PDB file of C-alpha atoms in Angstrom:
ATOM      1  CA  ASN A 282      -0.016  -0.033   0.042  1.00  0.00           C
ATOM      2  CA  TYR A 283       0.987   3.326  -0.653  1.00  0.00           C
ATOM      3  CA  VAL A 284       0.997   5.999   1.724  1.00  0.00           C
ATOM      4  CA  PHE A 285       0.507   9.586   0.969  1.00  0.00           C
ATOM      5  CA  ILE A 286       1.140  12.370   4.073  1.00  0.00           C
ATOM      6  CA  PHE A 287      -0.282  15.495   2.682  1.00  0.00           C
ATOM      7  CA  ALA A 288      -0.291  18.361   4.830  1.00  0.00           C
ATOM      8  CA  ALA A 289      -3.312  20.544   4.023  1.00  0.00           C
ATOM      9  CA  SER A 290      -2.683  23.769   4.116  1.00  0.00           C
ATOM     10  CA  HIS A 291      -5.566  26.038   4.952  1.00  0.00           C
ATOM     11  CA  HIS A 292      -3.491  29.253   3.812  1.00  0.00           C
ATOM     12  CA  ALA A 293      -3.631  28.048   0.382  1.00  0.00           C
ATOM     13  CA  MET A 294      -3.389  31.106  -1.871  1.00  0.00           C
ATOM     14  CA  ILE A 295      -6.555  31.667  -3.942  1.00  0.00           C
ATOM     15  CA  LYS A 296      -5.559  33.518  -7.428  1.00  0.00           C
ATOM     16  CA  CYS A 297      -8.544  35.953  -7.952  1.00  0.00           C
ATOM     17  CA  VAL A 298      -9.529  38.305 -10.756  1.00  0.00           C
ATOM     18  CA  ILE A 299     -12.060  41.169 -10.034  1.00  0.00           C
ATOM     19  CA  VAL A 300     -14.488  42.030 -13.042  1.00  0.00           C
ATOM     20  CA  GLU A 301     -16.422  45.291 -11.953  1.00  0.00           C
ATOM     21  CA  ASP A 302     -17.164  48.092 -13.676  1.00  0.00           C
ATOM     22  CA  ASP A 303     -18.191  50.290 -10.489  1.00  0.00           C
ATOM     23  CA  LYS A 304     -14.487  51.733  -9.206  1.00  0.00           C
ATOM     24  CA  PHE A 305     -16.173  52.237  -5.572  1.00  0.00           C
ATOM     25  CA  SER A 306     -17.338  48.730  -5.786  1.00  0.00           C
ATOM     26  CA  GLN A 307     -13.682  47.809  -7.062  1.00  0.00           C
ATOM     27  CA  VAL A 308     -12.216  49.708  -4.251  1.00  0.00           C
ATOM     28  CA  ALA A 309     -14.287  48.126  -1.536  1.00  0.00           C
ATOM     29  CA  LEU A 310     -13.461  44.544  -2.930  1.00  0.00           C
ATOM     30  CA  VAL A 311      -9.543  45.210  -2.930  1.00  0.00           C
ATOM     31  CA  ASP A 312      -9.634  46.908   0.442  1.00  0.00           C
ATOM     32  CA  THR A 313     -12.068  44.161   1.854  1.00  0.00           C
ATOM     33  CA  ILE A 314      -9.662  41.306   0.470  1.00  0.00           C
ATOM     34  CA  SER A 315      -6.207  43.170   1.589  1.00  0.00           C
ATOM     35  CA  GLU A 316      -7.762  43.707   5.346  1.00  0.00           C
ATOM     36  CA  HIS A 317      -9.653  40.314   5.542  1.00  0.00           C
ATOM     37  CA  CYS A 318      -8.590  37.538   3.045  1.00  0.00           C
ATOM     38  CA  ASN A 319      -4.377  36.757   3.584  1.00  0.00           C
ATOM     39  CA  ASN A 320      -4.889  33.713   1.574  1.00  0.00           C
ATOM     40  CA  VAL A 321      -6.014  35.618  -1.668  1.00  0.00           C
ATOM     41  CA  GLU A 322      -3.942  37.171  -4.063  1.00  0.00           C
ATOM     42  CA  ILE A 323      -5.570  39.772  -6.819  1.00  0.00           C
ATOM     43  CA  LEU A 324      -4.309  38.874 -10.036  1.00  0.00           C
ATOM     44  CA  ALA A 325      -6.246  41.687 -11.864  1.00  0.00           C
ATOM     45  CA  VAL A 326      -8.685  44.053 -11.588  1.00  0.00           C
ATOM     46  CA  CYS A 327     -10.992  44.730 -14.933  1.00  0.00           C
ATOM     47  CA  ASN A 328     -13.481  47.513 -15.656  1.00  0.00           C
ATOM     48  CA  THR A 329     -15.157  45.600 -18.383  1.00  0.00           C
ATOM     49  CA  PRO A 330     -16.282  42.177 -19.092  1.00  0.00           C
ATOM     50  CA  GLU A 331     -14.647  42.332 -22.414  1.00  0.00           C
ATOM     51  CA  GLU A 332     -11.196  42.827 -20.429  1.00  0.00           C
ATOM     52  CA  GLY A 333     -12.280  40.000 -17.901  1.00  0.00           C
ATOM     53  CA  VAL A 334     -12.575  37.658 -20.705  1.00  0.00           C
ATOM     54  CA  LYS A 335      -9.099  38.326 -22.110  1.00  0.00           C
ATOM     55  CA  VAL A 336      -7.452  38.212 -18.382  1.00  0.00           C
ATOM     56  CA  ILE A 337      -9.165  35.077 -17.189  1.00  0.00           C
ATOM     57  CA  ARG A 338      -7.776  33.259 -20.206  1.00  0.00           C
ATOM     58  CA  GLU A 339      -4.288  34.762 -19.668  1.00  0.00           C
ATOM     59  CA  LEU A 340      -4.125  34.306 -16.150  1.00  0.00           C
ATOM     60  CA  LEU A 341      -6.104  31.208 -15.024  1.00  0.00           C
ATOM     61  CA  PRO A 342      -7.221  32.327 -11.793  1.00  0.00           C
ATOM     62  CA  HIS A 343      -8.887  29.932  -9.241  1.00  0.00           C
ATOM     63  CA  LEU A 344     -11.580  32.399  -8.295  1.00  0.00           C
ATOM     64  CA  VAL A 345     -13.260  35.489 -10.363  1.00  0.00           C
ATOM     65  CA  LEU A 346     -15.395  37.842  -8.187  1.00  0.00           C
ATOM     66  CA  LEU A 347     -18.060  38.762 -11.019  1.00  0.00           C
ATOM     67  CA  ASP A 348     -20.316  41.984 -11.058  1.00  0.00           C
ATOM     68  CA  ILE A 349     -23.376  40.885 -13.109  1.00  0.00           C
ATOM     69  CA  GLU A 350     -24.870  43.993 -14.442  1.00  0.00           C
ATOM     70  CA  MET A 351     -22.108  45.785 -16.339  1.00  0.00           C
ATOM     71  CA  PRO A 352     -22.242  48.019 -19.541  1.00  0.00           C
ATOM     72  CA  GLY A 353     -22.594  45.877 -22.952  1.00  0.00           C
ATOM     73  CA  MET A 354     -22.778  42.476 -21.375  1.00  0.00           C
ATOM     74  CA  SER A 355     -23.586  41.007 -18.093  1.00  0.00           C
ATOM     75  CA  GLY A 356     -21.451  38.787 -15.946  1.00  0.00           C
ATOM     76  CA  PHE A 357     -23.449  35.474 -17.067  1.00  0.00           C
ATOM     77  CA  GLU A 358     -22.677  36.793 -21.098  1.00  0.00           C
ATOM     78  CA  MET A 359     -18.808  37.027 -19.866  1.00  0.00           C
ATOM     79  CA  LEU A 360     -18.778  33.518 -18.451  1.00  0.00           C
ATOM     80  CA  LYS A 361     -20.233  31.784 -21.744  1.00  0.00           C
ATOM     81  CA  LEU A 362     -17.472  33.752 -23.653  1.00  0.00           C
ATOM     82  CA  VAL A 363     -14.591  32.656 -21.344  1.00  0.00           C
ATOM     83  CA  GLY A 364     -15.107  29.235 -22.543  1.00  0.00           C
ATOM     84  CA  ASP A 365     -13.780  25.967 -20.604  1.00  0.00           C
ATOM     85  CA  ILE A 366     -11.808  27.422 -18.002  1.00  0.00           C
ATOM     86  CA  ASP A 367     -11.474  25.693 -14.397  1.00  0.00           C
ATOM     87  CA  PHE A 368     -12.202  28.452 -11.768  1.00  0.00           C
ATOM     88  CA  GLU A 369     -15.009  29.131  -9.506  1.00  0.00           C
ATOM     89  CA  VAL A 370     -17.006  32.497  -9.630  1.00  0.00           C
ATOM     90  CA  ILE A 371     -18.505  34.527  -6.584  1.00  0.00           C
ATOM     91  CA  PHE A 372     -21.364  36.887  -7.883  1.00  0.00           C
ATOM     92  CA  THR A 373     -21.011  40.429  -6.573  1.00  0.00           C
ATOM     93  CA  THR A 374     -23.811  42.446  -7.303  1.00  0.00           C
ATOM     94  CA  SER A 375     -26.738  44.698  -5.836  1.00  0.00           C
ATOM     95  CA  TYR A 376     -29.487  42.503  -7.079  1.00  0.00           C
ATOM     96  CA  ASN A 377     -31.275  39.550  -5.730  1.00  0.00           C
ATOM     97  CA  GLU A 378     -33.083  38.937  -8.989  1.00  0.00           C
ATOM     98  CA  TYR A 379     -30.180  36.872 -10.189  1.00  0.00           C
ATOM     99  CA  VAL A 380     -29.896  34.662  -7.683  1.00  0.00           C
ATOM    100  CA  LEU A 381     -31.567  31.394  -9.425  1.00  0.00           C
ATOM    101  CA  ASP A 382     -29.406  32.352 -12.683  1.00  0.00           C
ATOM    102  CA  ALA A 383     -26.311  32.308 -10.469  1.00  0.00           C
ATOM    103  CA  ILE A 384     -27.274  28.824  -8.994  1.00  0.00           C
ATOM    104  CA  ARG A 385     -27.839  27.633 -12.438  1.00  0.00           C
ATOM    105  CA  SER A 386     -24.500  28.875 -13.541  1.00  0.00           C
ATOM    106  CA  ASN A 387     -22.922  27.000 -10.680  1.00  0.00           C
ATOM    107  CA  ALA A 388     -21.639  29.944  -9.169  1.00  0.00           C
ATOM    108  CA  PHE A 389     -19.833  29.059  -5.503  1.00  0.00           C
ATOM    109  CA  ASP A 390     -21.251  32.142  -4.114  1.00  0.00           C
ATOM    110  CA  TYR A 391     -23.280  35.202  -4.650  1.00  0.00           C
ATOM    111  CA  LEU A 392     -22.945  38.309  -2.370  1.00  0.00           C
ATOM    112  CA  THR A 393     -25.171  41.222  -2.725  1.00  0.00           C
ATOM    113  CA  LYS A 394     -23.406  44.618  -2.030  1.00  0.00           C
ATOM    114  CA  PRO A 395     -22.514  46.479  -0.208  1.00  0.00           C
ATOM    115  CA  ILE A 396     -20.445  43.005   0.953  1.00  0.00           C
ATOM    116  CA  LYS A 397     -19.657  42.625   4.390  1.00  0.00           C
ATOM    117  CA  PRO A 398     -16.032  41.859   4.969  1.00  0.00           C
ATOM    118  CA  GLN A 399     -17.334  38.753   6.975  1.00  0.00           C
ATOM    119  CA  GLU A 400     -19.568  37.347   4.360  1.00  0.00           C
ATOM    120  CA  LEU A 401     -16.741  37.700   1.806  1.00  0.00           C
ATOM    121  CA  LYS A 402     -14.198  36.161   4.020  1.00  0.00           C
ATOM    122  CA  ASP A 403     -16.475  33.234   5.095  1.00  0.00           C
ATOM    123  CA  SER A 404     -17.305  32.516   1.463  1.00  0.00           C
ATOM    124  CA  ILE A 405     -13.331  32.468   0.570  1.00  0.00           C
ATOM    125  CA  ASP A 406     -12.801  30.539   3.538  1.00  0.00           C
ATOM    126  CA  ARG A 407     -15.171  27.579   2.378  1.00  0.00           C
ATOM    127  CA  LEU A 408     -13.439  27.957  -1.242  1.00  0.00           C
ATOM    128  CA  VAL A 409     -10.317  26.887   0.347  1.00  0.00           C
ATOM    129  CA  GLU A 410     -11.820  24.168   2.350  1.00  0.00           C
ATOM    130  CA  LYS A 411     -13.487  22.716  -1.010  1.00  0.00           C
ATOM    131  CA  LYS A 412     -10.182  23.157  -2.594  1.00  0.00           C
ATOM    132  CA  VAL A 413      -7.995  21.379   0.026  1.00  0.00           C
ATOM    133  CA  ARG A 414     -10.836  18.361  -0.084  1.00  0.00           C
ATOM    134  CA  THR A 415     -10.694  17.850  -3.642  1.00  0.00           C
ATOM    135  CA  ARG A 416      -6.950  17.763  -3.612  1.00  0.00           C
ATOM    136  CA  ASN A 417      -6.803  15.338  -0.788  1.00  0.00           C
ATOM    137  CA  GLN A 418      -9.544  13.196  -2.536  1.00  0.00           C
ATOM    138  CA  LYS A 419      -7.179  13.016  -5.841  1.00  0.00           C
ATOM    139  CA  PHE A 420      -4.537  11.673  -3.620  1.00  0.00           C
ATOM    140  CA  GLU A 421      -6.360   9.265  -2.213  1.00  0.00           C
ATOM    141  CA  GLN A 422      -7.537   8.024  -5.743  1.00  0.00           C
ATOM    142  CA  LEU A 423      -4.232   8.281  -6.728  1.00  0.00           C
ATOM    143  CA  ALA A 424      -3.026   5.861  -3.856  1.00  0.00           C
ATOM    144  CA  GLN A 425      -6.041   3.744  -4.718  1.00  0.00           C
ATOM    145  CA  SER A 426      -5.184   3.272  -8.106  1.00  0.00           C
ATOM    146  CA  LEU A 427      -1.585   2.583  -7.453  1.00  0.00           C
ATOM    147  CA  SER A 428      -2.570  -0.085  -4.791  1.00  0.00           C
ATOM    148  CA  ALA A 429      -4.963  -1.858  -7.296  1.00  0.00           C
ATOM    149  CA  VAL A 430      -2.487  -1.935 -10.075  1.00  0.00           C
ATOM    150  CA  ASN A 431       0.311  -3.142  -8.278  1.00  0.00           C
ATOM    151  CA  LYS A 432      -1.198  -5.597  -6.185  1.00  0.00           C
ATOM    152  CA  ASN A 433      -0.228  -8.837  -8.298  1.00  0.00           C
ATOM    153  CA  ARG A 434       2.735  -6.910 -10.110  1.00  0.00           C
ATOM    154  CA  ARG A 435       6.032  -7.754 -10.231  1.00  0.00           C
ATOM    155  CA  ILE A 436       9.117  -5.292 -11.082  1.00  0.00           C
ATOM    156  CA  ALA A 437      12.591  -6.143 -12.310  1.00  0.00           C
ATOM    157  CA  LEU A 438      15.553  -5.129  -9.952  1.00  0.00           C
ATOM    158  CA  PRO A 439      19.155  -5.151 -11.939  1.00  0.00           C
ATOM    159  CA  THR A 440      22.017  -6.772 -10.526  1.00  0.00           C
ATOM    160  CA  PHE A 441      25.280  -7.719 -11.495  1.00  0.00           C
ATOM    161  CA  GLU A 442      24.391 -10.998 -13.006  1.00  0.00           C
ATOM    162  CA  GLY A 443      20.764  -9.620 -14.573  1.00  0.00           C
ATOM    163  CA  PHE A 444      17.843  -9.119 -13.296  1.00  0.00           C
ATOM    164  CA  ILE A 445      15.898 -10.420 -10.377  1.00  0.00           C
ATOM    165  CA  PHE A 446      11.764  -9.979 -10.250  1.00  0.00           C
ATOM    166  CA  VAL A 447      10.289  -9.294  -6.770  1.00  0.00           C
ATOM    167  CA  ASN A 448       6.741  -8.718  -6.194  1.00  0.00           C
ATOM    168  CA  VAL A 449       5.673  -5.504  -5.743  1.00  0.00           C
ATOM    169  CA  LYS A 450       3.580  -6.235  -2.660  1.00  0.00           C
ATOM    170  CA  ASP A 451       7.111  -7.707  -0.918  1.00  0.00           C
ATOM    171  CA  ILE A 452       8.761  -4.587  -1.415  1.00  0.00           C
TER     172      ILE A 452
END
């Protein structure tokens, strides 16, 4: 059997992109993250959804804080344009009527403005927990796969006289 020792850090850095057209909301999010979320690294703050699409494709963040109502394109439309990139979305909006749409788009969370620092911190802490759980599950699956594959296998070990074959389970 293989044993993986994995120290699950609760301080894993979450790489974040903010897509928000309102300057006041941008500053509020950046300040809240700086003061309350030391496990978040802000990679970029985008003023438009078009810029958001470009930056997300380039920087591949773990998290996007995304406004819904922006000029030219909604946050939902922007997500469709981004394509198949693996990241979580926390919607940050002034409106409650988009909650169902957010759920349907598999949003990680939905926070209404003005965003309370503790709400954002709690949401990001849950995201970190999810990432740690997912990583641990992947390691467990790998260990099980290796264990199953190697149950009745032998490996060749080189010696001066040639090779000796040893059952993996005997190692």
